[in-house]
Coordinates of C-alpha atoms in Angstrom, one line a residue:
M1 CA -26.9 -24.7 22.1
T2 CA -29.9 -25.3 19.9
E3 CA -29.6 -26.2 16.2
D4 CA -31.3 -22.9 15.4
A5 CA -28.4 -21.1 17.0
A6 CA -25.8 -22.8 14.9
P7 CA -26.3 -20.6 11.8
G8 CA -25.9 -17.6 14.0
V9 CA -22.6 -18.9 15.3
R10 CA -21.4 -19.6 11.8
A11 CA -22.1 -16.0 10.9
T12 CA -20.3 -14.9 14.0
V13 CA -17.3 -17.0 13.1
D14 CA -17.3 -15.6 9.6
A15 CA -17.4 -12.0 10.9
I16 CA -14.6 -12.7 13.4
Y17 CA -12.5 -14.3 10.5
R18 CA -12.9 -11.1 8.5
A19 CA -12.1 -8.8 11.4
E20 CA -9.5 -10.8 13.3
S21 CA -7.8 -13.4 11.1
R22 CA -4.7 -11.4 10.2
R23 CA -4.2 -10.4 13.9
V24 CA -4.4 -14.0 14.9
F25 CA -2.1 -15.0 12.1
A26 CA 0.5 -12.4 13.1
T27 CA 0.7 -13.8 16.6
L28 CA 0.8 -17.4 15.4
V29 CA 3.8 -16.4 13.2
R30 CA 5.6 -15.2 16.3
L31 CA 4.7 -18.2 18.3
L32 CA 5.4 -20.8 15.6
G33 CA 8.2 -19.1 13.8
D34 CA 7.0 -20.2 10.4
F35 CA 4.6 -18.5 7.9
D36 CA 3.2 -21.7 6.4
L37 CA 2.8 -23.5 9.8
A38 CA 1.0 -20.4 11.1
E39 CA -1.4 -20.3 8.1
E40 CA -2.3 -23.9 8.6
A41 CA -2.8 -23.3 12.4
L42 CA -5.0 -20.4 11.6
H43 CA -7.4 -22.5 9.5
E44 CA -7.3 -25.3 12.1
A45 CA -8.3 -22.8 14.8
F46 CA -11.3 -21.5 12.8
R47 CA -12.3 -25.1 12.0
A48 CA -12.2 -25.9 15.7
A49 CA -14.3 -22.8 16.4
L50 CA -17.0 -24.0 14.0
E51 CA -17.1 -27.3 15.8
Q52 CA -16.9 -26.2 19.4
W53 CA -18.6 -22.8 19.6
P54 CA -22.1 -24.1 18.7
R55 CA -21.8 -26.4 21.7
E56 CA -19.9 -24.3 24.1
G57 CA -20.8 -20.8 23.2
V58 CA -18.7 -18.0 21.7
P59 CA -15.8 -17.3 24.2
A60 CA -15.5 -13.9 25.9
N61 CA -12.2 -13.3 24.0
P62 CA -12.5 -15.0 20.6
R63 CA -9.1 -13.6 19.4
A64 CA -7.1 -15.1 22.3
W65 CA -9.1 -18.4 22.1
L66 CA -8.2 -18.7 18.4
V67 CA -4.5 -18.0 19.0
S68 CA -4.4 -20.6 21.7
A69 CA -6.3 -23.2 19.7
G70 CA -4.2 -22.6 16.6
R71 CA -1.0 -22.9 18.6
F72 CA -2.0 -26.1 20.3
K73 CA -3.2 -27.6 17.0
A74 CA 0.3 -26.9 15.6
I75 CA 2.0 -28.4 18.6
D76 CA -0.2 -31.6 18.3
G77 CA 0.9 -31.8 14.7
I78 CA 4.6 -31.4 15.6
R79 CA 4.3 -34.1 18.3
R80 CA 2.6 -36.5 16.0
N81 CA 5.4 -36.1 13.5
S82 CA 7.9 -36.6 16.3
R83 CA 6.8 -40.2 16.6
F84 CA 8.5 -40.9 13.3
D85 CA 11.2 -38.2 13.2
P86 CA 13.0 -36.6 16.2
L87 CA 12.1 -33.0 16.9
D88 CA 14.6 -30.4 15.6
E89 CA 15.7 -27.5 17.9
E90 CA 13.1 -25.1 16.6
A91 CA 10.2 -27.6 16.9
E92 CA 11.2 -28.4 20.5
Q93 CA 11.1 -24.7 21.3
I94 CA 7.6 -24.3 19.9
A95 CA 6.3 -27.4 21.6
G96 CA 8.0 -26.6 24.9
N97 CA 6.7 -23.0 25.3
D98 CA 3.5 -23.2 27.3
D99 CA 3.6 -19.7 28.8
P100 CA 0.1 -18.3 28.2
A101 CA 1.5 -14.7 28.3
S102 CA 3.3 -15.5 25.1
W103 CA -0.1 -15.2 23.2
A104 CA -1.8 -12.7 25.5
D105 CA -4.4 -10.5 23.8
D106 CA -2.6 -7.2 24.6
E107 CA 0.4 -8.3 22.5
I108 CA -1.5 -9.2 19.4
E109 CA -1.4 -5.7 17.9
D110 CA 2.4 -5.6 18.5
D111 CA 2.6 -8.8 16.5
R112 CA 0.9 -7.1 13.5
L113 CA 3.6 -4.4 13.6
R114 CA 6.3 -7.1 13.8
L115 CA 4.8 -8.8 10.8
I116 CA 4.8 -5.6 8.7
F117 CA 8.5 -5.0 9.4
T118 CA 9.3 -8.6 8.7
C119 CA 7.5 -8.6 5.3
C120 CA 9.2 -5.3 4.4
H121 CA 12.7 -6.3 5.5
P122 CA 15.4 -4.7 3.3
A123 CA 17.0 -8.1 2.7
L124 CA 14.0 -9.0 0.5
P125 CA 13.7 -7.7 -3.1
P126 CA 11.2 -4.8 -3.4
D127 CA 8.7 -6.8 -5.5
A128 CA 8.8 -9.6 -2.9
Q129 CA 8.2 -7.1 -0.1
V130 CA 5.1 -5.8 -1.8
A131 CA 3.7 -9.3 -2.6
L132 CA 4.5 -10.7 0.9
T133 CA 2.9 -7.7 2.7
L134 CA -0.3 -8.0 0.6
R135 CA -0.4 -11.8 1.2
E136 CA 0.5 -12.0 4.9
V137 CA -0.5 -8.7 6.4
C138 CA -3.6 -7.9 4.3
G139 CA -4.6 -11.5 3.6
L140 CA -5.0 -11.1 -0.2
T141 CA -4.8 -14.4 -2.2
T142 CA -1.9 -15.0 -4.6
E143 CA -4.4 -14.7 -7.4
E144 CA -5.7 -11.3 -6.2
I145 CA -2.2 -10.0 -6.0
A146 CA -1.3 -11.3 -9.4
H147 CA -4.5 -9.7 -10.8
A148 CA -3.7 -6.3 -9.2
F149 CA -0.2 -6.2 -10.7
L150 CA -1.1 -7.8 -14.0
T151 CA 1.3 -10.7 -13.5
A152 CA 0.9 -14.4 -13.6
A153 CA -0.2 -16.1 -10.4
P154 CA 2.7 -18.6 -10.5
T155 CA 5.1 -15.7 -10.7
Q156 CA 3.7 -14.1 -7.6
A157 CA 3.6 -17.4 -5.8
Q158 CA 7.3 -18.0 -6.5
R159 CA 8.1 -14.5 -5.1
I160 CA 6.2 -15.2 -1.9
V161 CA 7.8 -18.7 -1.5
R162 CA 11.3 -17.3 -2.1
A163 CA 10.6 -14.4 0.4
K164 CA 9.5 -16.8 3.1
A165 CA 12.5 -19.0 2.4
K166 CA 14.8 -16.0 2.7
I167 CA 13.2 -15.0 6.0
R168 CA 13.7 -18.6 7.3
D169 CA 17.2 -19.3 6.0
A170 CA 18.6 -15.8 6.9
K171 CA 16.8 -16.0 10.3
I172 CA 15.4 -12.5 9.7
P173 CA 14.1 -11.5 13.2
Y174 CA 10.4 -11.2 13.7
Q175 CA 10.5 -7.9 15.6
V176 CA 10.1 -4.1 15.5
P177 CA 13.5 -2.6 14.8
S178 CA 15.4 -0.8 17.6
Q179 CA 15.1 2.9 17.9
A180 CA 18.4 3.4 16.2
D181 CA 17.3 1.3 13.2
L182 CA 13.7 2.4 13.0
P183 CA 14.1 5.4 10.6
E184 CA 15.7 3.4 7.9
R185 CA 13.4 0.4 8.3
L186 CA 10.3 2.6 8.6
E187 CA 11.2 4.2 5.3
S188 CA 11.2 0.7 3.7
V189 CA 7.7 0.0 5.1
L190 CA 6.3 3.3 3.9
R191 CA 7.8 2.8 0.5
V192 CA 6.1 -0.6 0.1
I193 CA 2.7 0.9 1.2
Y194 CA 3.1 3.8 -1.2
L195 CA 3.9 1.5 -4.1
V196 CA 0.7 -0.5 -3.3
F197 CA -1.4 2.6 -3.2
N198 CA 0.1 4.1 -6.4
E199 CA -0.7 0.9 -8.3
G200 CA -4.3 1.1 -7.1
Y201 CA -4.7 4.9 -7.6
A202 CA -3.1 5.1 -11.0
A203 CA -2.8 1.6 -12.5
S204 CA 0.4 1.2 -14.5
A205 CA -1.5 -0.8 -17.2
G206 CA -4.8 -2.3 -18.1
A207 CA -8.3 -1.3 -19.0
T208 CA -9.2 0.8 -15.9
L209 CA -7.7 3.9 -14.5
T210 CA -7.8 2.8 -10.8
R211 CA -8.0 -0.3 -8.7
H212 CA -10.0 0.6 -5.6
D213 CA -9.3 -2.7 -3.7
L214 CA -5.5 -2.1 -3.9
S215 CA -5.6 1.6 -2.8
G216 CA -8.1 0.6 -0.1
E217 CA -5.7 -2.0 1.3
A218 CA -2.9 0.5 1.3
I219 CA -5.0 3.0 3.3
R220 CA -6.0 0.2 5.7
L221 CA -2.4 -0.8 6.2
T222 CA -1.3 2.8 6.8
R223 CA -4.0 3.3 9.4
L224 CA -2.8 0.3 11.2
L225 CA 0.8 1.6 11.1
V226 CA -0.2 5.0 12.4
E227 CA -2.2 3.4 15.2
L228 CA 0.7 1.2 16.2
L229 CA 3.6 3.5 15.4
P230 CA 2.4 7.2 15.1
E231 CA 5.6 8.5 13.6
P232 CA 5.3 11.8 11.7
E233 CA 6.1 10.4 8.2
A234 CA 3.6 7.5 8.7
I235 CA 1.0 10.2 9.6
G236 CA 2.1 12.2 6.6
L237 CA 1.7 9.2 4.3
L238 CA -1.8 8.5 5.6
A239 CA -2.7 12.1 4.9
L240 CA -1.3 11.9 1.4
L241 CA -3.2 8.7 0.6
L242 CA -6.5 10.1 1.9
L243 CA -6.2 13.3 0.0
H244 CA -5.4 11.5 -3.2
E245 CA -8.2 9.0 -2.6
S246 CA -10.7 11.8 -2.0
R247 CA -10.6 12.6 -5.7
R248 CA -11.2 9.1 -6.9
A249 CA -14.8 9.6 -8.0
A250 CA -13.9 12.7 -10.1
R251 CA -10.8 11.2 -11.8
A252 CA -12.7 9.4 -14.5
S253 CA -15.8 10.3 -16.6
P254 CA -18.9 8.1 -16.5
T255 CA -17.4 6.4 -19.6
G256 CA -14.1 5.7 -17.8
D257 CA -12.1 8.4 -19.5
L258 CA -9.3 10.3 -17.7
M259 CA -10.2 13.6 -16.2
L260 CA -7.3 16.0 -15.5
L261 CA -7.3 17.7 -12.1
E262 CA -8.2 21.1 -13.7
D263 CA -11.3 19.5 -15.3
Q264 CA -12.6 17.5 -12.4
D265 CA -16.0 18.1 -10.9
R266 CA -14.9 19.1 -7.4
S267 CA -18.4 18.5 -5.9
L268 CA -17.5 14.8 -6.3
W269 CA -14.5 15.0 -4.0
D270 CA -14.9 13.2 -0.7
R271 CA -15.0 16.1 1.9
D272 CA -14.7 13.8 4.9
M273 CA -11.5 12.3 3.5
I274 CA -10.2 15.8 2.8
A275 CA -11.0 17.0 6.3
E276 CA -9.2 14.0 7.8
G277 CA -6.3 14.3 5.5
T278 CA -5.9 18.0 6.1
T279 CA -5.9 17.4 9.9
L280 CA -3.3 14.8 9.6
V281 CA -1.1 17.0 7.5
E282 CA -1.3 19.7 10.1
R283 CA -0.4 17.1 12.8
A284 CA 2.6 15.9 10.8
L285 CA 3.9 19.4 10.1
A286 CA 3.5 20.4 13.7
S287 CA 6.1 17.7 14.6
R288 CA 8.8 19.7 12.9
R289 CA 10.1 16.3 11.6
I290 CA 9.0 16.9 8.0
G291 CA 9.8 14.3 5.4
P292 CA 8.8 13.7 1.7
Y293 CA 5.4 12.1 2.4
T294 CA 4.4 15.0 4.6
L295 CA 5.5 17.5 2.0
Q296 CA 3.6 15.7 -0.8
A297 CA 0.5 15.6 1.5
A298 CA 0.9 19.4 2.1
I299 CA 0.9 19.9 -1.7
S300 CA -2.2 17.7 -2.1
A301 CA -3.9 19.6 0.7
V302 CA -3.4 22.9 -1.2
H303 CA -5.3 21.4 -4.2
A304 CA -8.0 19.9 -1.9
G305 CA -8.6 23.2 -0.2
T306 CA -9.1 25.1 -3.5
S307 CA -12.7 25.7 -4.7
S308 CA -11.7 25.8 -8.4
A309 CA -8.7 25.1 -10.6
N310 CA -8.3 28.9 -11.4
A311 CA -8.0 29.7 -7.6
T312 CA -5.1 27.3 -7.0
D313 CA -2.2 28.8 -5.1
W314 CA 0.6 27.7 -7.5
A315 CA 3.2 29.9 -5.8
Q316 CA 2.7 27.9 -2.6
I317 CA 2.7 24.6 -4.4
A318 CA 5.9 25.5 -6.3
G319 CA 7.5 26.5 -2.9
L320 CA 6.6 23.2 -1.4
Y321 CA 8.1 21.4 -4.4
D322 CA 11.3 23.4 -3.8
E323 CA 11.5 22.0 -0.3
L324 CA 10.6 18.5 -1.5
A325 CA 13.4 18.7 -4.1
R326 CA 15.8 19.6 -1.2
V327 CA 14.6 16.8 1.1
E328 CA 14.3 14.1 -1.5
P329 CA 15.8 15.1 -4.8
S330 CA 14.7 13.0 -7.9
P331 CA 14.0 13.6 -11.5
V332 CA 10.3 13.0 -11.0
V333 CA 10.1 15.6 -8.2
E334 CA 11.9 18.0 -10.6
L335 CA 9.3 17.2 -13.3
N336 CA 6.4 17.9 -10.9
R337 CA 8.1 21.1 -9.8
A338 CA 8.5 22.2 -13.4
V339 CA 4.8 21.7 -14.0
A340 CA 4.0 23.9 -10.9
V341 CA 6.5 26.6 -12.1
A342 CA 4.7 26.5 -15.5
M343 CA 1.4 27.2 -13.8
R344 CA 3.0 30.0 -11.7
D345 CA 5.3 31.6 -14.2
G346 CA 3.9 30.5 -17.6
P347 CA 4.4 27.5 -19.9
E348 CA 7.7 28.8 -21.4
A349 CA 9.4 28.7 -18.0
G350 CA 8.1 25.2 -17.3
L351 CA 9.2 24.0 -20.7
A352 CA 12.7 25.1 -20.2
L353 CA 12.9 23.1 -17.0
V354 CA 11.3 20.0 -18.6
D355 CA 13.7 20.1 -21.5
A356 CA 16.6 20.3 -19.2
I357 CA 15.4 17.2 -17.3
L358 CA 14.8 15.3 -20.5
A359 CA 18.2 16.3 -21.9
R360 CA 19.9 14.5 -19.0
G361 CA 18.2 11.2 -20.2
E362 CA 17.0 10.1 -16.8
L363 CA 13.3 10.3 -17.7
A364 CA 13.7 9.4 -21.4
D365 CA 11.3 6.4 -21.0
Y366 CA 8.9 8.1 -18.5
R367 CA 5.6 8.7 -20.2
L368 CA 4.5 11.5 -18.0
A369 CA 7.6 13.6 -18.8
H370 CA 6.8 13.5 -22.5
A371 CA 3.1 14.1 -21.8
A372 CA 4.1 17.2 -19.7
R373 CA 6.3 18.5 -22.5
A374 CA 3.6 17.9 -25.0
D375 CA 1.0 19.9 -23.0
L376 CA 3.4 22.8 -22.5
C377 CA 4.2 22.8 -26.3
R378 CA 0.5 22.7 -27.1
R379 CA -0.1 25.7 -24.8
L380 CA 2.7 27.6 -26.5
G381 CA 1.4 26.8 -30.0
K382 CA 4.3 24.6 -30.9
T383 CA 2.1 22.1 -32.6
A384 CA 4.8 20.0 -34.3
E385 CA 6.8 19.6 -31.1
A386 CA 3.7 18.8 -29.2
R387 CA 2.7 16.1 -31.7
V388 CA 6.1 14.4 -31.4
A389 CA 5.9 14.5 -27.6
Y390 CA 2.4 13.1 -27.5
E391 CA 3.3 10.3 -29.8
R392 CA 6.3 9.4 -27.6
A393 CA 4.1 9.5 -24.5
L394 CA 1.5 7.3 -26.2
A395 CA 4.2 4.8 -27.2
L396 CA 5.2 4.4 -23.5
T397 CA 1.7 4.2 -22.1
R398 CA 0.1 0.9 -21.2
Q399 CA -3.1 2.1 -19.5
E400 CA -6.1 2.3 -21.7
P401 CA -7.8 5.5 -20.3
E402 CA -4.4 7.4 -20.6
R403 CA -4.0 6.1 -24.1
R404 CA -7.4 7.4 -25.1
F405 CA -6.7 10.8 -23.5
L406 CA -3.4 11.1 -25.4
Q407 CA -5.0 10.0 -28.7
R408 CA -7.7 12.7 -28.2
R409 CA -5.0 15.3 -27.7
L410 CA -3.3 14.2 -30.9
S411 CA -6.5 14.2 -32.8
E412 CA -7.2 17.8 -31.7
L413 CA -3.7 18.9 -32.8
N414 CA -4.2 17.2 -36.2
S415 CA -7.5 18.8 -36.7
N416 CA -6.2 22.3 -36.1

């Protein structure tokens, strides 16, 4: 191969790294049984590609070539170390398995699914599940994860290290759960993805309303899950994420201020995402195995299919919240239902429900509960109560666009 072709090969290797590296990594984890060894083998494989492909040409199946190269690089390292230290049982198993079928190309997608379930194993703490999934399945760096969740990089690094150690020491299996265990384990995976999306769609703190890279990763991960395991609730979650994401461009003003759903410019909504999300909702509902993500997606689809805020079918939305409260009862679901009831039956009916929720104390420190109460009091002309509720919501809010919105509401009350 000529020297002129070498830059083209480098560009090809870079493109393959972006598209295939996490697939290759997932298979190397299965073959080598260790996250760190697989990560090192992955980089060795791409280093070998940069050295060999300019001379030998790009192989017909780059993914399988990289898996094979990475595995043999790791085995070479294990055998070199064995000159000084005897191989332990696991190392012998890795070095002794030369069956090419064990890294066949048609198994690589299954390996990604295995990796997702391993990273989201219920034996790991929830924050570790999120961090490990973003690091190992999505390929984000520790610094990127720390930035996304506004934590220190060493804190995230420790979570990831502890999670890997837990997987190794507890011998957590690298496999898709059995059919009997799948519903419970899938719920854990979907919850992790939903947490990642929510932090990207409505950041819990910081200067910006959203973090597109994080919600984008969640959508990419859910697409992968639906492709590999098309369960109704996975389809419902993908629908929900797409329908929420379709409104991103309208959720903030050009100056970065929060725009409520009723005030959004609906011409900015992404119609392709809405069409795809609505189709997925219908597919999930048709399964008759309807779970909480599908119901939330159905609610979002009602909003997405409405031409204006005034035309919203609040009776249908309230009915869907009734079903959601039955399927997955929680104070937050009750709060959202109360807002829908207020839009259907009037603010007084909604306020009675919100007050009952707050009286139980479960949402005493939940900023959106106080913001909802403040808005209902404002609409009813209860200015003093609205002011107290806005001040409480403001004290609990760490996101700057939300803080500015609440401060504007307070200023409007004070000027009346």
